[in-house]
C-alpha positions in Angstrom: 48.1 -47.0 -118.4 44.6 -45.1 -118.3 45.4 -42.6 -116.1 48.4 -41.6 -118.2 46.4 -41.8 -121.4 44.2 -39.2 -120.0 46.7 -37.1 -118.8 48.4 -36.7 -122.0 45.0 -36.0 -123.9 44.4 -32.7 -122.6 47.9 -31.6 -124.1 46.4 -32.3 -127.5 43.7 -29.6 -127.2 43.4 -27.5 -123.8 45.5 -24.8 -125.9 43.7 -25.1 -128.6 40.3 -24.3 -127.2 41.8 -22.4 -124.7 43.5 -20.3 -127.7 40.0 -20.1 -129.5 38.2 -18.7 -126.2 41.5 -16.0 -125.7 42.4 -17.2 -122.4 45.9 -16.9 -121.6 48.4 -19.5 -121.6 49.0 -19.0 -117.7 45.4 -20.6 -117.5 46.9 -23.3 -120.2 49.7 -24.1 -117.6 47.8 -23.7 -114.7 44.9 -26.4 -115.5 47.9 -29.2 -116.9 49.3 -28.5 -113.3 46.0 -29.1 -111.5 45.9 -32.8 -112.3 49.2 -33.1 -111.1 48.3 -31.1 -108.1 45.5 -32.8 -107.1 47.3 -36.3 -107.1 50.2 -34.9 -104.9 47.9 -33.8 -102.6 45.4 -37.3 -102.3 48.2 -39.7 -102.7 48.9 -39.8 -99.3 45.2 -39.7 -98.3 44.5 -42.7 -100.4 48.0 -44.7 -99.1 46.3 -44.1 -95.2 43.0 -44.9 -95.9 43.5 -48.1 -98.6 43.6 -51.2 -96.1 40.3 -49.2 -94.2 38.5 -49.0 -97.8 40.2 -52.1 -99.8 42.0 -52.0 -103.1 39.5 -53.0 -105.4 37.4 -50.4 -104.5 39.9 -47.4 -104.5 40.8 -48.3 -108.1 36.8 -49.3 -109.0 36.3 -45.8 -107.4 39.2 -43.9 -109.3 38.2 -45.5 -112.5 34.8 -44.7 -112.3 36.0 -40.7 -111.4 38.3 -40.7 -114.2 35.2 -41.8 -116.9 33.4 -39.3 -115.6 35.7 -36.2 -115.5 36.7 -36.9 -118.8 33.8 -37.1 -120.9 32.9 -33.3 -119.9 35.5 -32.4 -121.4 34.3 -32.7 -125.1 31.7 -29.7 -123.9 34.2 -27.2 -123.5 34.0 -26.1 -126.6 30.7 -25.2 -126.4 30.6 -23.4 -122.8 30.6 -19.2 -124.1 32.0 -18.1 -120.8 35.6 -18.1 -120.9 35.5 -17.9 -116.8 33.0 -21.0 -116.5 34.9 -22.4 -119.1 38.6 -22.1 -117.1 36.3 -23.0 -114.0 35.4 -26.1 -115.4 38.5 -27.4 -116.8 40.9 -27.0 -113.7 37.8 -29.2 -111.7 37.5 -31.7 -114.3 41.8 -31.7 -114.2 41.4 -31.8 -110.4 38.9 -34.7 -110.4 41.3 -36.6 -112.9 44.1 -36.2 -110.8 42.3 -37.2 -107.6 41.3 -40.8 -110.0 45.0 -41.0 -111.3 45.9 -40.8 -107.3 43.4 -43.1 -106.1 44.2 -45.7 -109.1 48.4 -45.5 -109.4 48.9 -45.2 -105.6 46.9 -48.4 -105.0 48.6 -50.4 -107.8 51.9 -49.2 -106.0 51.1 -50.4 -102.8 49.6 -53.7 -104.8 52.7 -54.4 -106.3 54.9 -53.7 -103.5 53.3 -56.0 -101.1 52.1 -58.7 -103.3 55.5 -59.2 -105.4 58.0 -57.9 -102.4 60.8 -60.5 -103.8 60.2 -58.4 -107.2 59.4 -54.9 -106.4 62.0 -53.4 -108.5 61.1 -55.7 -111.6 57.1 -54.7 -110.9 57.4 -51.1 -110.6 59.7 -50.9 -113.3 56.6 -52.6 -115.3 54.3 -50.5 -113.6 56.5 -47.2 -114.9 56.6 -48.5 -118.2 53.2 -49.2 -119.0 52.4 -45.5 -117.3 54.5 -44.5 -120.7 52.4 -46.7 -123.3 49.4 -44.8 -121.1 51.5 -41.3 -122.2 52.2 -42.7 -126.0 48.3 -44.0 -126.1 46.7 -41.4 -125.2 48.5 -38.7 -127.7 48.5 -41.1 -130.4 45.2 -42.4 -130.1 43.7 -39.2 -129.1 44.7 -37.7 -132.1 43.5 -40.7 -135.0 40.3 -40.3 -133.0 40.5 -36.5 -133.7 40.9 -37.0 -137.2 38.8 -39.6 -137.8 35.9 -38.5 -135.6 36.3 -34.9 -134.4 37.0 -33.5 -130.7 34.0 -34.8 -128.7 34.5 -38.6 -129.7 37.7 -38.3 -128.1 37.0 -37.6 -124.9 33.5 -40.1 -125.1 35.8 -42.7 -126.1 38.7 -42.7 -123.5 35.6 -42.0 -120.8 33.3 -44.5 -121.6 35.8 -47.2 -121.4 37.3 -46.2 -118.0 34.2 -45.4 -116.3 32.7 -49.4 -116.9 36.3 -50.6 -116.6 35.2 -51.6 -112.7 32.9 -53.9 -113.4 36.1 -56.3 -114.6 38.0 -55.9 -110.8 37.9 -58.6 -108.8 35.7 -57.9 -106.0 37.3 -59.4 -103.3 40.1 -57.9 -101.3 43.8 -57.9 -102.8 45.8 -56.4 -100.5 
């Protein structure tokens, strides 16, 4: 649910800061598709190298690296470089979608082999709470936004995520 909360935030005002600075909307386009880049490349890397690293500490690990890339981005705003700005974004969108892949593909593999009479039922779950994630984040993003302005935003959905680990379990799951 997180890392689709996060994902959707950036819709709510990338193009409007990136409007603001006069970067194109190519750049708009191209730093939404980084996150998603990013996970399609280290999903595989994280489904080899979970039963080497353990579960609870891929997701700690992806939690922790989602809190952090997305509090940075309530500074954009105030970065006067439009290169270092578009710099900035597509690595904090890069470093979000290496958390998303770290988190979602070890929940996957969680689910499938801890509920493997139920898999369908669980990842059905799984996909729907990724959509209250979706719904969260643009809905919540935005009463922040009103209520408190841009940067509380992004401090608020970080902060959050990035102490979130110290709940895991610390043992093993898979």
């Amino acid at each position: 649910m997180c890392t689709n909360s996060v994902y959707s935030l950036a819709s709510l005002f990338l193009p409007i800061v990136f409007a603001e600075k006069d970067i194109p909307g190519f750049w708009v386009g191209l730093v939404f598709a980084m996150y998603s880049i990013a996970a399609m490349i280290i999903s595989p890397v994280v489904g080899k190298i979970i039963h080497k690293i353990g579960s609870s500490n891929l997701i700690a690990v992806g939690l922790v690296l989602m809190g952090f890339s997305i509090i940075p981005i309530g500074y954009l705003t105030q970065i006067e470089n439009d290169s270092s700005t578009l710099a900035v974004a597509l690595l904090l969108r890069a470093m979000q979608g290496t958390a998303s892949a770290s988190i979602n593909t070890t929940c996957y593999g969680m689910a499938a082999n801890k509920y493997a009479n139920q898999t369908a039922f669980v990842m059905g779950m799984l996909e729907a709470f990724s959509g209250i994630g979706l719904v969260f984040g643009l809905m919540g993003g935005s009463a922040l936004y009103e209520a408190m302005g841009y940067q509380a935003v992004f401090f608020t959905f970080g902060s959050p995520v990035s102490y979130t680990h110290l709940t895991l379990p610390t043992k093993r799951i898979v």
